[in-house]
Every structure is written in C-alpha cells, then in structure tokens.
Short mmCIF file of C-alpha atoms in Angstrom, two decimals:
data_model
loop_
_atom_site.label_atom_id
_atom_site.label_comp_id
_atom_site.label_asym_id
_atom_site.label_seq_id
_atom_site.Cartn_x
_atom_site.Cartn_y
_atom_site.Cartn_z
CA UNK A 179 156.85 -110.17 -8.96
CA UNK A 180 155.65 -111.81 -12.18
CA UNK A 181 152.80 -110.11 -14.01
CA UNK A 182 150.30 -112.68 -15.23
CA UNK A 183 146.95 -111.98 -16.90
CA UNK A 184 144.61 -114.83 -17.75
CA UNK A 185 147.51 -117.27 -17.85
CA UNK A 186 149.88 -115.00 -19.85
CA UNK A 187 153.18 -114.17 -18.13
CA UNK A 188 154.61 -110.85 -19.39
CA UNK A 189 157.69 -110.60 -17.16
CA UNK A 190 160.97 -110.93 -19.06
CA UNK A 191 159.26 -111.21 -22.44
CA UNK A 192 160.53 -109.61 -25.65
CA UNK A 193 158.74 -106.58 -27.10
CA UNK A 194 157.21 -108.79 -29.81
CA UNK A 195 155.96 -111.29 -27.23
CA UNK A 196 154.52 -108.49 -25.08
CA UNK A 197 152.76 -106.98 -28.10
CA UNK A 198 151.31 -110.34 -29.06
CA UNK A 199 150.21 -111.01 -25.48
CA UNK A 200 148.64 -107.54 -25.25
CA UNK A 201 146.65 -108.28 -28.38
CA UNK A 202 145.49 -111.58 -26.91
CA UNK A 203 144.44 -109.90 -23.66
CA UNK A 204 142.56 -107.20 -25.59
CA UNK A 205 140.80 -109.93 -27.58
CA UNK A 206 139.71 -111.73 -24.40
CA UNK A 207 138.43 -108.49 -22.92
CA UNK A 208 136.59 -107.49 -26.10
CA UNK A 209 134.85 -110.87 -26.21
CA UNK A 210 133.83 -110.66 -22.55
CA UNK A 211 132.58 -107.07 -22.82
CA UNK A 212 130.64 -108.03 -25.93
CA UNK A 213 129.04 -110.86 -23.94
CA UNK A 214 128.11 -108.40 -21.19
CA UNK A 215 126.67 -106.00 -23.77
CA UNK A 216 124.47 -108.77 -25.19
CA UNK A 217 123.52 -109.91 -21.69
CA UNK A 218 122.32 -106.43 -20.75
CA UNK A 219 120.24 -106.26 -23.93
CA UNK A 220 118.50 -109.64 -23.60
CA UNK A 221 114.76 -109.63 -24.10
CA UNK A 222 112.20 -111.60 -22.13
CA UNK A 223 112.45 -115.38 -22.62
CA UNK A 224 115.87 -115.12 -24.29
CA UNK A 225 118.98 -116.90 -23.05
CA UNK A 226 122.69 -116.29 -23.55
CA UNK A 227 125.83 -118.43 -23.42
CA UNK A 228 129.55 -117.66 -23.28
CA UNK A 229 132.06 -120.04 -24.90
CA UNK A 230 129.39 -122.72 -25.21
CA UNK A 231 127.88 -123.11 -28.69
CA UNK A 232 130.16 -120.32 -29.98
CA UNK A 233 132.17 -117.39 -28.61
CA UNK A 234 128.79 -115.99 -27.60
CA UNK A 235 125.35 -117.33 -28.45
CA UNK A 236 121.80 -116.35 -27.72
CA UNK A 237 118.62 -118.38 -27.81
CA UNK A 238 115.63 -116.36 -28.99
CA UNK A 239 112.03 -116.76 -27.90
CA UNK A 240 111.19 -117.80 -31.49
CA UNK A 241 113.09 -121.11 -31.00
CA UNK A 242 115.92 -119.72 -33.10
CA UNK A 243 119.54 -119.35 -31.98
CA UNK A 244 122.23 -116.82 -32.80
CA UNK A 245 125.86 -117.96 -33.04
CA UNK A 246 128.30 -115.08 -32.64
CA UNK A 247 131.99 -115.17 -33.50
CA UNK A 248 133.83 -112.29 -31.82
CA UNK A 249 137.03 -111.05 -33.46
CA UNK A 250 139.33 -108.28 -32.24
CA UNK A 251 142.36 -106.50 -33.67
CA UNK A 252 144.91 -104.09 -32.19
CA UNK A 253 146.01 -103.05 -35.69
CA UNK A 254 145.25 -99.46 -36.60
CA UNK A 255 144.86 -97.46 -39.79
CA UNK A 256 146.58 -94.10 -40.30
CA UNK A 257 143.54 -92.30 -38.84
CA UNK A 258 143.77 -94.51 -35.72
CA UNK A 259 140.59 -96.43 -36.55
CA UNK A 260 140.74 -100.20 -36.30
CA UNK A 261 142.07 -101.96 -39.41
CA UNK A 262 139.58 -102.95 -42.10
CA UNK A 263 138.15 -106.44 -42.42
CA UNK A 264 139.44 -107.40 -45.86
CA UNK A 265 138.09 -109.75 -48.51
CA UNK A 266 140.69 -112.42 -47.73
CA UNK A 267 140.98 -111.61 -44.02
CA UNK A 268 141.92 -114.68 -42.00
CA UNK A 269 139.43 -113.64 -39.28
CA UNK A 270 136.63 -113.66 -41.85
CA UNK A 271 137.45 -117.04 -43.32
CA UNK A 272 138.25 -118.74 -40.01
CA UNK A 273 134.84 -117.59 -38.82
CA UNK A 274 133.04 -118.91 -41.89
CA UNK A 275 135.00 -122.16 -41.69
CA UNK A 276 133.99 -122.62 -38.04
CA UNK A 277 130.34 -122.22 -38.97
CA UNK A 278 130.58 -124.55 -42.00
CA UNK A 279 132.17 -127.16 -39.73
CA UNK A 280 129.34 -126.79 -37.21
CA UNK A 281 126.68 -127.07 -39.94
CA UNK A 282 128.14 -130.34 -41.23
CA UNK A 283 129.26 -131.78 -37.87
CA UNK A 284 128.65 -135.53 -37.99
CA UNK A 285 129.34 -135.82 -34.26
CA UNK A 286 126.29 -133.62 -33.66
CA UNK A 287 124.14 -135.75 -35.96
CA UNK A 288 124.29 -133.48 -39.02
CA UNK A 289 125.73 -135.86 -41.57
CA UNK A 290 122.62 -135.71 -43.78
CA UNK A 291 121.15 -132.76 -45.66
CA UNK A 292 117.85 -132.68 -43.75
CA UNK A 293 119.67 -132.24 -40.43
CA UNK A 294 121.94 -129.55 -41.91
CA UNK A 295 118.95 -127.75 -43.41
CA UNK A 296 117.07 -127.81 -40.10
CA UNK A 297 120.10 -126.46 -38.23
CA UNK A 298 120.71 -123.60 -40.65
CA UNK A 299 117.05 -122.60 -40.74
CA UNK A 300 116.92 -122.19 -36.95
CA UNK A 301 120.26 -120.37 -36.72
CA UNK A 302 121.54 -116.85 -37.40
CA UNK A 303 125.28 -116.29 -37.79
CA UNK A 304 126.90 -113.04 -36.63
CA UNK A 305 130.49 -111.90 -37.07
CA UNK A 306 131.14 -109.23 -34.44
CA UNK A 307 134.41 -107.34 -34.65
CA UNK A 308 136.08 -104.04 -33.86
CA UNK A 309 137.50 -104.15 -37.38
CA UNK A 310 136.00 -101.69 -39.85
CA UNK A 311 133.45 -103.10 -42.30
CA UNK A 312 133.73 -101.11 -45.54
CA UNK A 313 132.42 -101.25 -49.10
CA UNK A 314 135.95 -102.07 -50.26
CA UNK A 315 135.45 -105.61 -48.93
CA UNK A 316 134.24 -107.36 -52.05
CA UNK A 317 133.02 -110.41 -50.15
CA UNK A 318 130.75 -108.35 -47.90
CA UNK A 319 129.56 -106.31 -50.89
CA UNK A 320 128.62 -109.42 -52.85
CA UNK A 321 127.08 -111.03 -49.77
CA UNK A 322 124.86 -107.96 -49.41
CA UNK A 323 123.90 -108.26 -53.09
CA UNK A 324 123.07 -111.95 -52.64
CA UNK A 325 120.92 -111.23 -49.60
CA UNK A 326 119.08 -108.54 -51.56
CA UNK A 327 118.62 -110.73 -54.64
CA UNK A 328 120.66 -108.47 -56.93
CA UNK A 329 123.03 -111.28 -57.92
CA UNK A 330 122.15 -114.92 -58.48
CA UNK A 331 123.15 -117.89 -56.36
CA UNK A 332 125.26 -119.17 -59.26
CA UNK A 333 127.08 -115.85 -59.58
CA UNK A 334 127.97 -115.85 -55.90
CA UNK A 335 129.23 -119.44 -55.91
CA UNK A 336 131.32 -118.67 -59.00
CA UNK A 337 132.74 -115.65 -57.18
CA UNK A 338 133.74 -117.88 -54.24
CA UNK A 339 135.43 -120.41 -56.53
CA UNK A 340 137.35 -117.62 -58.30
CA UNK A 341 138.34 -116.14 -54.94
CA UNK A 342 139.72 -119.51 -53.78
CA UNK A 343 141.73 -119.79 -56.97
CA UNK A 344 143.17 -116.27 -56.54
CA UNK A 345 144.54 -116.56 -53.00
CA UNK A 346 148.06 -117.75 -52.24
CA UNK A 347 147.07 -118.81 -48.73
CA UNK A 348 146.46 -122.54 -48.64
CA UNK A 349 144.52 -122.16 -45.38
CA UNK A 350 142.10 -119.60 -46.82
CA UNK A 351 141.80 -121.56 -50.06
CA UNK A 352 140.82 -124.60 -48.00
CA UNK A 353 138.28 -122.62 -45.97
CA UNK A 354 136.61 -121.24 -49.11
CA UNK A 355 136.54 -124.59 -50.87
CA UNK A 356 135.06 -126.25 -47.79
CA UNK A 357 132.18 -123.76 -47.94
CA UNK A 358 131.71 -124.23 -51.69
CA UNK A 359 131.57 -128.00 -51.17
CA UNK A 360 128.47 -127.70 -49.00
CA UNK A 361 125.24 -128.65 -50.72
CA UNK A 362 124.41 -125.52 -52.72
CA UNK A 363 120.96 -125.06 -51.13
CA UNK A 364 122.48 -125.38 -47.65
CA UNK A 365 125.28 -122.96 -48.59
CA UNK A 366 122.92 -120.29 -49.90
CA UNK A 367 120.59 -120.63 -46.91
CA UNK A 368 123.61 -120.23 -44.62
CA UNK A 369 124.91 -117.17 -46.50
CA UNK A 370 121.49 -115.53 -46.35
CA UNK A 371 121.61 -115.72 -42.55
CA UNK A 372 125.01 -114.12 -41.99
CA UNK A 373 125.17 -110.69 -40.38
CA UNK A 374 128.02 -108.44 -39.27
CA UNK A 375 128.15 -106.29 -36.18
CA UNK A 376 130.72 -103.51 -35.90
CA UNK A 377 132.45 -101.95 -32.94
CA UNK A 378 129.79 -99.24 -32.47
CA UNK A 379 127.49 -101.86 -31.03
CA UNK A 380 124.62 -99.60 -30.04
CA UNK A 381 124.44 -98.25 -33.59
CA UNK A 382 124.74 -101.64 -35.27
CA UNK A 383 122.13 -103.76 -33.56
CA UNK A 384 121.34 -106.85 -35.55
CA UNK A 385 117.75 -107.72 -36.45
CA UNK A 386 116.79 -111.34 -36.98
CA UNK A 387 113.06 -110.94 -37.48
CA UNK A 388 113.07 -110.46 -41.25
CA UNK A 389 115.00 -113.61 -42.13
#
C-alpha cells in the first residue's frame, strides 16, 4: 500500500527524497498548528485567514491587518535546537521579498506611492518560525536598532546595499535590491512594522498596539 501524505508519495523513494518530503510535511503541519494557535487566541471582533492574504493573516478590530509568513526547518544545531535564522537566510529574504511584492502589487491597485503608503500603515508584518532568532543575526540586530531609533534610516539603507553587494546568491541579492528600490519612506515604514515570532509562541506574543 502506498503511503501518501498531503499529496506526497513516500513509497519507493530514496532516503534524500524521504527526508525532503518529511521536511515538507513538517512545514505544512507547523503552519497549520500555528494557524490553530492564532485562532484559539483571537480577541473579540478579530478575524483570521489561512492561505488567503498570506500563510496566515488576522484582521484586528482597529481596522489593521497582520500578515504572517510561517517558516519551518528540520535542521538542528549541535544542542538539538532548531537551526538559527541567519543574516542571509533564504527564508528571511524570501519572506521580505513576498511582502515587498505585495506592497507594490499593481494588480491590487498599489502602483502609486499613496496606495502603498496606505497599505503599509494598516498592516503589520510577522515572520513566525521555529528557527532560533539570535543576536548573531546582524539584520535582526540592525532592524531592532532602526525600530528603536538608535541608527538612522540612511545607515540602515546603506547596510542593506552593502549586504546585497556581499552575497554570492543572485536570488538573495535580487530580493535585497528589490526592497532597497522601494520609495525610501515606504521602505522605512515597512521595516518599522516587521516583527518576529519564535517557536515558543506563548512566550513570544506579538504586540501591535505601540506601532
């Protein structure tokens, strides 16, 4: 009998294929359980969606929305914790690229700056992952500094440009440059509204009220 899970057939597969499929299954499950976690924590007059506006999204009673990208890894560190989210992590930059594309989506009527500004100002952006968020991630460290006004907008944009120049990955270089090419006011407003949520979800609840 063939073993199939969510469209993935594991019978007769190589070890590499089975490992890859197992990671995909774990990612699906993590995303769904995260959705259930958010569903159980909804407040009055809030709404939630799954694979609609984003992996998961919520609509707050303040007329704001929260777009949540959910990323999962089966990679482990030596201490058996999930692998770190790194400065040039493809999960990080694919997530940011997805959001930049949404912000500037002409098919959704956001070809002009006013529409992009309105969208960003009503939206919070959350990267949720079982990966470990650490101070060794220079992007997250500088993002925190930007959000706390300890580095200037210009310094952060320069950092992004230097980061794009330093990577050998053409995909990541393209993702970073696409963000840098946003109108600078739109870019900074977007960056100020990014939050991360780790795998200890109950201990890392995200607050949107102060933004």
